[in-house]
Tab-separated table of C-alpha atoms and ligand atoms in Angstrom:
chain	number	residue	atom	x	y	z
A	1	MET	CA	-127.172	110.053	148.892
A	2	SER	CA	-123.899	109.331	151.028
A	3	ILE	CA	-120.769	108.898	148.948
A	4	TYR	CA	-120.738	105.407	150.779
A	5	GLY	CA	-124.031	104.468	149.057
A	6	GLU	CA	-125.626	101.278	150.370
A	7	TYR	CA	-122.064	100.294	152.434
A	8	GLU	CA	-122.819	103.279	154.753
A	9	GLU	CA	-124.524	100.725	157.611
A	10	THR	CA	-121.814	97.826	157.170
A	11	LEU	CA	-119.045	100.599	157.738
A	12	GLN	CA	-120.611	101.652	161.118
A	13	LYS	CA	-120.828	97.754	162.054
A	14	VAL	CA	-117.113	96.996	160.789
A	15	MET	CA	-116.146	100.107	163.309
A	16	GLU	CA	-117.915	98.942	166.121
A	17	ASP	CA	-116.487	95.406	165.709
A	18	ILE	CA	-112.777	96.463	165.666
A	19	GLU	CA	-113.867	99.218	168.258
A	20	THR	CA	-115.082	96.371	170.530
A	21	ARG	CA	-111.967	94.081	169.909
A	22	LEU	CA	-109.581	97.254	171.322
A	23	GLN	CA	-112.207	97.316	174.259
A	24	ASN	CA	-111.530	93.649	175.168
A	25	TYR	CA	-107.767	93.843	174.827
A	26	GLN	CA	-108.352	97.129	177.178
A	27	LYS	CA	-110.187	95.143	179.879
A	28	LEU	CA	-107.739	92.125	179.690
A	29	VAL	CA	-104.836	93.981	180.334
A	30	GLN	CA	-106.791	96.311	183.105
A	31	PHE	CA	-107.175	92.920	183.823
A	32	GLU	CA	-103.290	91.213	183.816
A	33	THR	CA	-101.803	94.140	185.265
A	34	GLY	CA	-103.836	96.580	186.764
A	35	ASP	CA	-102.571	99.534	184.344
A	36	ASN	CA	-104.165	100.872	180.985
A	37	ALA	CA	-103.406	99.635	177.291
A	38	TYR	CA	-104.477	102.816	176.064
A	39	GLU	CA	-106.025	106.226	177.347
A	40	HIS	CA	-108.791	106.190	174.978
A	41	LEU	CA	-109.892	105.527	171.761
A	42	LEU	CA	-111.685	107.707	169.361
A	43	ALA	CA	-113.486	105.921	165.999
A	44	ARG	CA	-115.382	107.450	163.488
A	45	VAL	CA	-116.755	107.256	159.995
A	46	LYS	CA	-115.055	109.877	157.533
A	47	THR	CA	-118.228	112.265	156.847
A	48	ASP	CA	-119.320	112.426	153.554
A	49	GLU	CA	-118.441	116.046	153.281
A	50	SER	CA	-114.072	115.256	154.539
A	51	MET	CA	-114.707	112.354	152.057
A	52	ARG	CA	-115.565	114.394	149.351
A	53	GLU	CA	-113.070	116.560	149.667
A	54	LYS	CA	-110.291	113.869	149.913
A	55	CYS	CA	-111.281	112.451	146.382
A	56	ARG	CA	-110.948	115.786	145.000
A	57	ARG	CA	-107.593	116.231	146.585
A	58	LYS	CA	-106.271	112.891	145.344
A	59	GLY	CA	-107.780	113.590	141.712
A	60	LEU	CA	-110.201	110.805	142.538
A	61	PRO	CA	-114.138	110.155	141.006
A	62	GLU	CA	-116.201	111.163	144.036
A	63	ASN	CA	-118.012	107.710	143.997
A	64	GLU	CA	-118.097	104.359	146.453
A	65	LYS	CA	-115.600	102.900	145.094
A	66	SER	CA	-112.984	105.473	145.231
A	67	ALA	CA	-114.203	105.915	149.278
A	68	LEU	CA	-114.213	102.081	150.178
A	69	VAL	CA	-111.172	100.755	148.151
A	70	ASP	CA	-108.873	103.302	146.588
A	71	LEU	CA	-108.734	105.261	149.855
A	72	THR	CA	-108.762	103.206	153.113
A	73	ASP	CA	-109.357	105.690	156.030
A	74	ALA	CA	-113.015	105.848	155.722
A	75	ILE	CA	-112.777	104.040	158.983
A	76	GLY	CA	-110.612	105.586	161.162
A	77	ILE	CA	-109.445	105.180	164.947
A	78	ARG	CA	-106.774	106.680	166.517
A	79	ILE	CA	-105.632	104.802	169.774
A	80	VAL	CA	-104.505	107.441	172.254
A	81	CYS	CA	-101.738	105.925	175.063
A	82	SER	CA	-99.352	106.830	178.004
A	83	PHE	CA	-96.099	105.571	176.971
A	84	VAL	CA	-94.702	104.644	173.873
A	85	ASP	CA	-94.333	100.951	174.450
A	86	ASP	CA	-98.244	100.763	174.530
A	87	VAL	CA	-98.375	101.680	170.951
A	88	TYR	CA	-96.087	98.832	169.881
A	89	ASN	CA	-98.093	96.494	172.006
A	90	ILE	CA	-101.277	97.215	170.574
A	91	VAL	CA	-99.708	97.110	167.150
A	92	GLU	CA	-98.727	93.196	168.270
A	93	HIS	CA	-101.967	93.011	169.622
A	94	ILE	CA	-103.691	94.044	166.336
A	95	ARG	CA	-101.823	91.358	164.565
A	96	THR	CA	-103.416	88.833	165.957
A	97	PHE	CA	-107.374	89.774	164.767
A	98	SER	CA	-108.795	86.816	162.931
A	99	ASN	CA	-110.531	87.801	159.849
A	100	CYS	CA	-107.867	90.984	159.475
A	101	GLU	CA	-104.308	91.588	157.570
A	102	ILE	CA	-102.452	94.466	158.255
A	103	VAL	CA	-101.662	95.607	154.848
A	104	GLU	CA	-99.809	98.494	155.233
A	105	GLU	CA	-98.351	99.958	158.337
A	106	LYS	CA	-96.100	103.242	158.851
A	107	ASP	CA	-93.896	103.214	161.983
A	108	TYR	CA	-93.544	107.627	162.009
A	109	ILE	CA	-92.230	106.848	165.671
A	110	ARG	CA	-88.958	105.259	164.499
A	111	HIS	CA	-89.182	107.492	161.358
A	112	ALA	CA	-90.365	110.763	162.235
A	113	LYS	CA	-92.062	112.844	159.321
A	114	PRO	CA	-89.725	115.984	158.850
A	115	ASN	CA	-92.158	117.834	160.048
A	116	GLY	CA	-91.587	116.050	163.328
A	117	TYR	CA	-95.430	114.065	163.316
A	118	ARG	CA	-94.949	110.545	165.068
A	119	SER	CA	-98.085	108.171	165.191
A	120	TYR	CA	-97.815	104.358	163.968
A	121	HIS	CA	-100.228	103.972	161.189
A	122	VAL	CA	-101.792	100.700	160.247
A	123	ILE	CA	-104.440	100.181	157.468
A	124	LEU	CA	-106.074	96.645	158.322
A	125	ALA	CA	-108.323	95.054	155.845
A	126	VAL	CA	-111.309	93.769	157.675
A	127	HIS	CA	-113.321	89.911	156.267
A	128	THR	CA	-116.587	90.223	156.490
A	129	GLN	CA	-119.983	88.862	155.780
A	130	GLU	CA	-121.403	91.431	153.660
A	131	LYS	CA	-120.491	91.763	150.562
A	132	ASP	CA	-118.659	95.010	149.285
A	133	VAL	CA	-118.122	97.317	146.730
A	134	LEU	CA	-116.297	95.109	144.189
A	135	GLY	CA	-118.842	92.340	144.739
A	136	ARG	CA	-116.701	90.219	147.024
A	137	VAL	CA	-118.354	87.919	149.717
A	138	PRO	CA	-116.686	87.945	152.023
A	139	GLY	CA	-116.403	91.536	151.360
A	140	ILE	CA	-113.087	93.479	152.685
A	141	TYR	CA	-113.300	96.504	154.276
A	142	TYR	CA	-110.566	98.849	155.391
A	143	VAL	CA	-109.903	100.562	158.892
A	144	GLU	CA	-107.069	103.207	159.042
A	145	LEU	CA	-105.460	102.809	162.831
A	146	GLN	CA	-103.361	105.729	164.031
A	147	ILE	CA	-102.013	105.111	167.802
A	148	ARG	CA	-99.567	107.437	169.415
A	149	THR	CA	-98.692	108.605	172.652
A	150	ILE	CA	-100.625	111.651	174.568
A	151	ALA	CA	-97.427	113.819	173.675
A	152	MET	CA	-97.728	113.395	169.897
A	153	ASP	CA	-101.269	113.708	170.034
A	154	THR	CA	-101.236	117.002	170.925
A	155	TRP	CA	-98.537	117.934	169.214
A	156	ALA	CA	-100.504	116.551	165.739
A	157	ALA	CA	-103.989	118.379	166.815
A	158	LEU	CA	-101.887	121.794	167.362
A	159	GLU	CA	-99.944	120.940	164.054
A	160	HIS	CA	-103.594	120.285	161.984
A	161	LYS	CA	-105.122	123.704	163.264
A	162	MET	CA	-102.231	125.319	161.843
A	163	LYS	CA	-102.449	123.777	158.792
A	164	TYR	CA	-105.648	125.284	158.112
A	165	LYS	CA	-104.349	128.548	158.925
A	166	LYS	CA	-102.695	129.819	156.144
A	167	ASP	CA	-102.423	133.186	156.610
A	168	ILE	CA	-100.387	133.248	159.380
A	169	PRO	CA	-97.503	135.447	159.494
A	170	ASN	CA	-93.569	134.355	160.039
A	171	GLN	CA	-94.837	130.573	159.186
A	172	ASP	CA	-91.423	129.772	158.932
A	173	ILE	CA	-90.323	130.386	162.338
A	174	LEU	CA	-93.588	128.088	163.033
A	175	VAL	CA	-92.976	125.225	161.628
A	176	ALA	CA	-88.942	125.170	162.851
A	177	GLU	CA	-90.680	125.334	166.431
A	178	LEU	CA	-93.308	122.878	165.884
A	179	LYS	CA	-90.349	120.631	165.088
A	180	ARG	CA	-88.383	121.336	168.124
A	181	VAL	CA	-91.493	121.076	170.188
A	182	ALA	CA	-92.037	117.736	168.880
A	183	ASP	CA	-88.623	116.643	169.281
A	184	GLU	CA	-88.924	117.640	173.177
A	185	LEU	CA	-91.761	116.014	173.166
A	186	ALA	CA	-90.242	112.705	172.236
A	187	SER	CA	-87.282	112.989	174.522
A	188	CYS	CA	-90.134	113.093	177.379
A	189	ASP	CA	-91.611	110.326	176.359
A	190	LEU	CA	-88.801	108.590	176.511
A	191	SER	CA	-88.062	109.490	179.788
A	192	MET	CA	-91.616	108.884	180.899
A	193	GLN	CA	-90.634	105.173	179.783
A	194	THR	CA	-87.844	104.931	181.324
A	195	ILE	CA	-89.034	106.358	184.546
A	196	ARG	CA	-91.686	103.589	184.250
A	197	GLU	CA	-89.457	101.055	183.473
A	198	LEU	CA	-87.862	101.385	186.582
A	199	ILE	CA	-91.150	102.053	189.444
A	200	ASN	CA	-92.130	98.486	187.463
A	201	SER	CA	-89.012	96.823	188.341
B	1	0O2	P1	-107.323	113.753	157.761
B	1	0O2	O1	-108.107	115.169	157.468
B	1	0O2	O2	-106.876	113.728	158.882
B	1	0O2	O3	-108.254	112.618	157.311
B	1	0O2	P2	-100.712	111.457	152.124
B	1	0O2	O4	-101.783	111.400	151.566
B	1	0O2	O5	-99.538	110.425	151.251
B	1	0O2	O6	-99.799	112.636	152.598
B	1	0O2	P3	-100.744	108.788	153.517
B	1	0O2	O7	-99.869	107.728	152.489
B	1	0O2	O8	-102.719	108.752	152.926
B	1	0O2	O9	-100.737	110.492	153.544
B	1	0O2	O10	-101.316	108.448	154.823
B	1	0O2	P4	-100.131	109.076	156.355
B	1	0O2	O11	-99.134	109.823	155.947
B	1	0O2	O12	-100.201	107.548	156.730
B	1	0O2	O13	-101.119	110.157	156.871
B	1	0O2	C1	-102.470	109.462	157.030
B	1	0O2	C2	-103.460	111.070	158.115
B	1	0O2	O14	-102.408	110.743	159.148
B	1	0O2	C3	-103.503	111.889	157.767
B	1	0O2	O15	-104.968	111.579	156.971
B	1	0O2	C4	-103.455	112.824	158.996
B	1	0O2	O16	-104.816	112.385	160.077
B	1	0O2	C5	-102.529	112.105	159.640
B	1	0O2	N1	-101.438	112.553	159.326
B	1	0O2	C6	-99.998	112.185	158.610
B	1	0O2	N2	-99.081	113.197	158.638
B	1	0O2	C7	-99.615	114.218	159.234
B	1	0O2	C8	-98.642	115.434	159.605
B	1	0O2	O17	-98.068	115.566	159.507
B	1	0O2	N3	-99.690	116.256	160.914
B	1	0O2	C9	-101.056	115.952	161.302
B	1	0O2	N4	-101.124	116.297	162.014
B	1	0O2	N5	-101.480	115.089	160.710
B	1	0O2	C10	-100.794	113.887	159.940
B	1	0O2	P5	-105.210	112.990	155.848
B	1	0O2	O18	-106.185	112.316	154.776
B	1	0O2	O19	-103.894	113.899	155.205
B	1	0O2	O20	-105.832	114.138	156.397
């Protein structure tokens, strides 16, 4: 039995609902401006194995409540944009979603993590017709959205790989080097944004 139990099907539905709303926003922006709101998005329900591993890592029992209430990233959506402004525009659009409220947000773009990680994180509470694990109707299901630029996304993917390779020699140098690259990419993102503004003005 999956850690999500009888709620697995609803998770899938909630994910598809939010994904569709984002795709509709993409269509609207394309129609109105001829530009993309974002380049691509990736939506997934965290696998049973990853969710169990996360529960263990956080010292939580491996059950439905931990997976659906104590942890809020069973549904994850990553939105990758060309420009930094697009990230903030999407966040503002997410604020307008009906039957949803933002319960947490972290701006790791204005306030990068010490290792150089940059991204905008939003935890969305989605109110649905379905029952949730606490017996509430409408039930509340959480979605973690990570919104970032292509440059930030490339960096995060590489850094993520490094985390799992503990036996790399000269870790300290690599960590410092990755931080330097993250800062350079942030500077490139700003330049790209300025160039776009000049083209559009
Ligand atoms: P996974 O396997 O991707 O799901 P905390 O547990 O306190 O460190 P918190 O408060 O749960 O973090 O959330 P935060 O900081 O918003 O991070 C949530 C997710 O963002 C992480 O999920 C990662 O996917 C991503 N993330 C955060 N920091 C980094 C980073 O430094 N590098 C990379 N590559 N990704 C990061 P999980 O559950 O840690 O991992």
